[in-house]
mmCIF file of C-alpha atoms in Angstrom:
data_model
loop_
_atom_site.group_PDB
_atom_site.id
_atom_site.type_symbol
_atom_site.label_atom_id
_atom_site.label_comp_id
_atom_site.label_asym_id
_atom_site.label_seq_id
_atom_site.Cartn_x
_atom_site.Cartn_y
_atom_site.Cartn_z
ATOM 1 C CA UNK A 1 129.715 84.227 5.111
ATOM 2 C CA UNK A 2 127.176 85.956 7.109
ATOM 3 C CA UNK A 3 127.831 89.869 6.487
ATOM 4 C CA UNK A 4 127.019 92.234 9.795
ATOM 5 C CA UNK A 5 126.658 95.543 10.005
ATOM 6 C CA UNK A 6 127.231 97.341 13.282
ATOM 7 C CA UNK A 7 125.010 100.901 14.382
ATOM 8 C CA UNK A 8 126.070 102.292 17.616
ATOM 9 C CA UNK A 9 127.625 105.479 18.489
ATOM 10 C CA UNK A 10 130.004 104.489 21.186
ATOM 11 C CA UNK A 11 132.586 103.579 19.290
ATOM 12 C CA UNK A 12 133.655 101.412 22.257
ATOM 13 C CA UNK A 13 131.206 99.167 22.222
ATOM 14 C CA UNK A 14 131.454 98.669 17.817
ATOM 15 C CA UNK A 15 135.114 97.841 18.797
ATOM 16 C CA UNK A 16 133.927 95.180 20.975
ATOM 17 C CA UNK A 17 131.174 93.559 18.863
ATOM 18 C CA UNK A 18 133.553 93.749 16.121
ATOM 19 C CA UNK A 19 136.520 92.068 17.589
ATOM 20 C CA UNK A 20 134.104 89.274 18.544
ATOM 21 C CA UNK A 21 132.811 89.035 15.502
ATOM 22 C CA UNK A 22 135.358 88.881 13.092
ATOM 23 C CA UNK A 23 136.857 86.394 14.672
ATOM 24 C CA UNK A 24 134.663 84.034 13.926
ATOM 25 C CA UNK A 25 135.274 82.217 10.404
ATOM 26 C CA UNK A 26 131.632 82.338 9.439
ATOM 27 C CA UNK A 27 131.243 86.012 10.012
ATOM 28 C CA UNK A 28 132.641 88.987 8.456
ATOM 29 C CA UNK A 29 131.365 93.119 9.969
ATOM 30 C CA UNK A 30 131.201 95.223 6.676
ATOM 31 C CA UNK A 31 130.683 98.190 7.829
ATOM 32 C CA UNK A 32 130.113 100.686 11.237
ATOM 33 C CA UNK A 33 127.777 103.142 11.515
ATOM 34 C CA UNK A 34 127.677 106.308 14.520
ATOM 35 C CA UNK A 35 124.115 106.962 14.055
ATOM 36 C CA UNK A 36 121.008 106.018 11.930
ATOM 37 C CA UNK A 37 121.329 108.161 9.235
ATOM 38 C CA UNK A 38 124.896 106.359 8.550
ATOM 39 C CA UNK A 39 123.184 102.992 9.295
ATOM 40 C CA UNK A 40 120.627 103.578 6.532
ATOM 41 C CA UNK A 41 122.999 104.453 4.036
ATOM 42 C CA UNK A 42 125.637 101.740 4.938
ATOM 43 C CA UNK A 43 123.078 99.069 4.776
ATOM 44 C CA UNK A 44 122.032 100.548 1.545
ATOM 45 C CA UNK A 45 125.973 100.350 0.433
ATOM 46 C CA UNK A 46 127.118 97.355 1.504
ATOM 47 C CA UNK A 47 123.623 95.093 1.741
ATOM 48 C CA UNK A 48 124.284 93.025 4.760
ATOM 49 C CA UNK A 49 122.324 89.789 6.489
ATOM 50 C CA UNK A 50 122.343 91.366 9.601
ATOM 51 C CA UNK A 51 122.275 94.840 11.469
ATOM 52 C CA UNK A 52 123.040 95.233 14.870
ATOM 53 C CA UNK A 53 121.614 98.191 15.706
ATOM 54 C CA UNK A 54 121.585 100.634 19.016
ATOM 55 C CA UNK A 55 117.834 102.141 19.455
ATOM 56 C CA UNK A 56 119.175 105.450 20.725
ATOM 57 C CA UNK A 57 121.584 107.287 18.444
ATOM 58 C CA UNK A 58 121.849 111.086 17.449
ATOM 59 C CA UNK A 59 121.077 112.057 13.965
ATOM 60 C CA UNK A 60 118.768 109.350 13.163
ATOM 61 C CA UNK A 61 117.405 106.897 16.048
ATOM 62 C CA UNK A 62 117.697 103.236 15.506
ATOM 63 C CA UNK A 63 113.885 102.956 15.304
ATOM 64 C CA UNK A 64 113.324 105.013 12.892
ATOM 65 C CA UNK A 65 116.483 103.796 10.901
ATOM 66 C CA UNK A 66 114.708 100.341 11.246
ATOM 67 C CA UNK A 67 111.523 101.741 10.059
ATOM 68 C CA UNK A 68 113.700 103.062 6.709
ATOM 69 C CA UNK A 69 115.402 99.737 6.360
ATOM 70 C CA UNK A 70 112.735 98.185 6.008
ATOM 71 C CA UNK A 71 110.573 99.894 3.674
ATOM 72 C CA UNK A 72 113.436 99.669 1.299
ATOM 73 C CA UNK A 73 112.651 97.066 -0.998
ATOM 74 C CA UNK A 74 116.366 96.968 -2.116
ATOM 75 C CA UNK A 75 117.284 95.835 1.428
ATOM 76 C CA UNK A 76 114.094 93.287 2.006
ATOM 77 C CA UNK A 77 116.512 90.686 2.780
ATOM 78 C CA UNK A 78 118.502 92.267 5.961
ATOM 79 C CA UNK A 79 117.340 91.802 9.151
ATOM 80 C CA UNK A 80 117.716 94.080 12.268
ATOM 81 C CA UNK A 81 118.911 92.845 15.499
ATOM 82 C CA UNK A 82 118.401 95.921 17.928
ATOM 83 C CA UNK A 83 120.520 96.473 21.098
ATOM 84 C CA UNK A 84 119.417 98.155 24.105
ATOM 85 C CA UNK A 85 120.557 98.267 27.495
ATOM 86 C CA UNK A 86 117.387 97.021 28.960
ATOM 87 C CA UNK A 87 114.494 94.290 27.713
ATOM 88 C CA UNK A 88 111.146 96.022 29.130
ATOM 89 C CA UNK A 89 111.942 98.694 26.198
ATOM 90 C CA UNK A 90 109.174 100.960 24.979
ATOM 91 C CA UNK A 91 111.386 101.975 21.859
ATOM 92 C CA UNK A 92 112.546 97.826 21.271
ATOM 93 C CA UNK A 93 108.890 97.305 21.274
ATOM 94 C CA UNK A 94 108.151 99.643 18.441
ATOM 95 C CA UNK A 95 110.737 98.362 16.391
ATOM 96 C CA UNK A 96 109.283 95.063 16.657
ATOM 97 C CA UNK A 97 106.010 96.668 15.490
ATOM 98 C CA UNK A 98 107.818 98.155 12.268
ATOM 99 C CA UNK A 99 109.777 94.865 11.842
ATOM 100 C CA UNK A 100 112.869 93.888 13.506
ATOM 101 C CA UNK A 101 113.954 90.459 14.040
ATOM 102 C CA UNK A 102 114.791 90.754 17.446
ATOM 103 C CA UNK A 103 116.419 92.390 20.215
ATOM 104 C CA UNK A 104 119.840 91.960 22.785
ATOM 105 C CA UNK A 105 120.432 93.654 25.753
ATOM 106 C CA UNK A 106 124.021 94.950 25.294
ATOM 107 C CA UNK A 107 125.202 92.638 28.515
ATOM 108 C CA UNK A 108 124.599 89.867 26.588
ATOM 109 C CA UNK A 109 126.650 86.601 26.949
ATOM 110 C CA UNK A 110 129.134 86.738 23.493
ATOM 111 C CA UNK A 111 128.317 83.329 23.073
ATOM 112 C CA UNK A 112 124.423 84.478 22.952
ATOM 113 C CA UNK A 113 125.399 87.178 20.455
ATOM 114 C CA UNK A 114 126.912 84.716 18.406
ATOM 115 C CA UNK A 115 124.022 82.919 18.287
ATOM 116 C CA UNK A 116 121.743 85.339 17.595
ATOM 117 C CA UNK A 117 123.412 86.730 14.760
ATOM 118 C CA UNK A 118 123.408 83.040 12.943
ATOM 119 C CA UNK A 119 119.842 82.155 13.799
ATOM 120 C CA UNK A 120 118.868 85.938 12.396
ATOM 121 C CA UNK A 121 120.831 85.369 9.338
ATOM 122 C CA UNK A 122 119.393 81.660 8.636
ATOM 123 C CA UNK A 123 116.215 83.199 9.224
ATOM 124 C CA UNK A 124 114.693 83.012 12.249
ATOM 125 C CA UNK A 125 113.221 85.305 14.616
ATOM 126 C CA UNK A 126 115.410 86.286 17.775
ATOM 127 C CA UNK A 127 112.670 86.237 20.511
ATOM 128 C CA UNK A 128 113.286 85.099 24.098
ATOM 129 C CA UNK A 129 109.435 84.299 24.763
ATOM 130 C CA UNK A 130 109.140 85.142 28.160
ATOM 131 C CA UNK A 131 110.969 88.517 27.905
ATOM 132 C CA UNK A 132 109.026 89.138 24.543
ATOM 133 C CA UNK A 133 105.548 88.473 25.389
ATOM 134 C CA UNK A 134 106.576 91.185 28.911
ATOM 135 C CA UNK A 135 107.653 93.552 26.791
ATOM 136 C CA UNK A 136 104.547 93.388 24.322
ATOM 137 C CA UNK A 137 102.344 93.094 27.183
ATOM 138 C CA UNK A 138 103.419 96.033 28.621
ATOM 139 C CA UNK A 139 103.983 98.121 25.694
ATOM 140 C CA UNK A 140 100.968 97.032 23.405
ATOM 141 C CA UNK A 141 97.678 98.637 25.398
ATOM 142 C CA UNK A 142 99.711 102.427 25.130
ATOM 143 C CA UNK A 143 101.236 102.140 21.392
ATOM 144 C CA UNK A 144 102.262 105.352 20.338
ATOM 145 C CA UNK A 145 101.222 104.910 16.874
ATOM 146 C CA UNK A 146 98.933 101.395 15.770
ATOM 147 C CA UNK A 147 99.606 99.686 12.712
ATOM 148 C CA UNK A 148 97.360 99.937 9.841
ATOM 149 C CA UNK A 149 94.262 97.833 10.572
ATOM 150 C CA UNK A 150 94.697 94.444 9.549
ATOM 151 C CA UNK A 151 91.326 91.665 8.709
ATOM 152 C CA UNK A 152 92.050 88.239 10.002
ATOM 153 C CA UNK A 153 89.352 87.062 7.203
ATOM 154 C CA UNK A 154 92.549 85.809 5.105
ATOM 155 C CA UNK A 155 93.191 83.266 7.470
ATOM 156 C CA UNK A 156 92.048 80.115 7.852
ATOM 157 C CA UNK A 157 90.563 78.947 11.560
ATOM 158 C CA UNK A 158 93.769 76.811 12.207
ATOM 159 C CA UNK A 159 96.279 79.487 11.097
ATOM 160 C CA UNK A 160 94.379 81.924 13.597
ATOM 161 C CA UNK A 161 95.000 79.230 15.794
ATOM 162 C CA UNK A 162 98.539 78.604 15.374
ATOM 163 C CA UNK A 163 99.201 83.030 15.191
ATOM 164 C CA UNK A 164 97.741 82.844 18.792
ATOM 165 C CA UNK A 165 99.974 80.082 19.594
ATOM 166 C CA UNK A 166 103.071 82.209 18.203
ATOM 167 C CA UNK A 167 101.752 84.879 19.637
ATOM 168 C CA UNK A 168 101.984 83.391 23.328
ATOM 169 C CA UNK A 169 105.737 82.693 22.776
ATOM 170 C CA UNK A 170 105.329 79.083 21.325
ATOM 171 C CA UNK A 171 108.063 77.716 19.615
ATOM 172 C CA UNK A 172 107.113 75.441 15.884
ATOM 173 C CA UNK A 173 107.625 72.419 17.922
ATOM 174 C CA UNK A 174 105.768 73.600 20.936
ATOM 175 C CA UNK A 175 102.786 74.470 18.709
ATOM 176 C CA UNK A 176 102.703 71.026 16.918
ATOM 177 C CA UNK A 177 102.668 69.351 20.496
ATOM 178 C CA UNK A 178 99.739 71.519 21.510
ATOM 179 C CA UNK A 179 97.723 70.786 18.042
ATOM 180 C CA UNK A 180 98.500 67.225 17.754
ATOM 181 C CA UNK A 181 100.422 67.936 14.098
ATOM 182 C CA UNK A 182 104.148 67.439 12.853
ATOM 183 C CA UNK A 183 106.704 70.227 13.517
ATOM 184 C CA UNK A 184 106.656 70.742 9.683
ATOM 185 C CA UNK A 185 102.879 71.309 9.626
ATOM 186 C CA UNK A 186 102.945 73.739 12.106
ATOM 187 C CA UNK A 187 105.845 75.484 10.267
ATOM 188 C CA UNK A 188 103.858 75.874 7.135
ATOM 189 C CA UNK A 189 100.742 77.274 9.285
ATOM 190 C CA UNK A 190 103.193 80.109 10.593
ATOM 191 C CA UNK A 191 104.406 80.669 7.195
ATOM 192 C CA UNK A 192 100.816 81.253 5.432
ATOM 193 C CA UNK A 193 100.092 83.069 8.086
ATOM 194 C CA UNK A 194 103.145 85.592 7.587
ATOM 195 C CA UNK A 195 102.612 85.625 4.005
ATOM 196 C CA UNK A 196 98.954 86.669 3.938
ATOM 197 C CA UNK A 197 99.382 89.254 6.763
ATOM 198 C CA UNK A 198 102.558 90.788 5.292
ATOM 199 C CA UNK A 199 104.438 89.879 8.746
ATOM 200 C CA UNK A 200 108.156 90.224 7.810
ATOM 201 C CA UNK A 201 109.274 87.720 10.044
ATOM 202 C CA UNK A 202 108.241 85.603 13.183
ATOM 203 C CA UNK A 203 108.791 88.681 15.706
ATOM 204 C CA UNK A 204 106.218 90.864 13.396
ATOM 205 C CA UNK A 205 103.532 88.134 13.673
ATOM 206 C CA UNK A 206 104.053 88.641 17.460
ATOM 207 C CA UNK A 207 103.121 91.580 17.711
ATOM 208 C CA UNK A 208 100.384 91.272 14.756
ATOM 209 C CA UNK A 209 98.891 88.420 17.330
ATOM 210 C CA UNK A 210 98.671 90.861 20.123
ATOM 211 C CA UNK A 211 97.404 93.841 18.063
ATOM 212 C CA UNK A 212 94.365 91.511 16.288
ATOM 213 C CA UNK A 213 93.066 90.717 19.749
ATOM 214 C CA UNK A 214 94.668 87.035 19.226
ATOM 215 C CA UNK A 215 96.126 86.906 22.914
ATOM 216 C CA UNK A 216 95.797 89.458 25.642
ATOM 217 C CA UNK A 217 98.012 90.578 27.592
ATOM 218 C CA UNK A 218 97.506 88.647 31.053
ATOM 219 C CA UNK A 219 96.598 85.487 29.549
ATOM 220 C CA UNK A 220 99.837 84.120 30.587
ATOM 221 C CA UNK A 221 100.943 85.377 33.289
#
């Protein structure tokens, strides 16, 4: 059972992603949230897989409710989906940066959502390519604050490699194609890259890409 907890304060639109959600076997919402401060402490309460959570609430916003989230080490295994109503995001783009899995515009197809939440949960990061690398691109020259500075030394040549790969939006598969290696190979490349870097997850490496200089914003067009 994945467990989902919902952060918006339009109680409308919880109503909706919770009548959607629940009624799928798999999933179960255990708790709703009005703002971030609420979020923080719910997730804190009821430890969920996922968080859906809206970037612009009073009280607390959902950036900075992400940021708490995840510097909790009691909470190191929920991930943060975060709803906006638009993808070219300055705020979505920060979260990324402080380690959300992902993002959803709120228009979003319910059979997307649905997805999203169950590739989140198992794991993965929830990253349309082409809409992620626009948002980074446009977001990551005027950063309100940068990360702290990060050496590359750790990593080998081909796991530079393969975080410039990710980086441009490459899927596992995509990046064994490109490097003549199996799918599997490539996967453990991304993960020893992650785990020497401290990336919490597959959108964080991203942005990590873009911030080390890895790809530029441009390359691709």
């Amino acid at each position: 059972m994945i467990k989902v907890l919902l952060a918006d304060d339009q109680a409308l639109v919880r109503a909706g992603f919770r009548a959607l959600l629940d009624a799928q076997a798999d999933i179960e919402v255990v708790g709703e949230a009005a703002d971030g401060a609420e979020a923080v402490r719910l997730a804190v309460q009821t430890r969920p897989d996922v968080v859906l959570m809206d970037i612009r609430m009073p009280v607390l916003d959902g950036l900075e409710a992400t940021r708490q989230i995840v510097a909790d080490a009691r909470l190191a295994q929920v991930r943060i989906v975060i709803l906006t109503t638009f993808d070219l995001d300055e705020y979505v783009f920060e979260s990324l940066r402080v380690g959300a899995s992902g993002f959803l515009v709120k228009d979003t197809e319910p059979v997307d959502l649905l997805r999203g939440v169950r590739a989140v949960a198992g794991g993965d990061a929830l990253l349309s390519p082409g809409v992620t690398r626009r948002l980074i691109e446009e977001f990551a020259s005027r950063s309100r604050a940068p990360l702290a500075p990060m050496s590359l030394a750790v990593l080998t040549d081909r796991e530079r490699e393969v975080m410039a790969l990710v980086g441009a939006g490459l899927s596992n598969e995509d990046i064994a194609t490109r490097l003549f290696v199996s799918p599997a190979t490539a996967k453990t490349h991304v993960s020893r890259a992650m785990i020497k870097l401290g990336a919490r997850d597959r959108a964080q490496l991203v942005v990590f890409a873009y911030e080390a200089g890895l790809v530029k914003p441009g390359w691709l067009g």
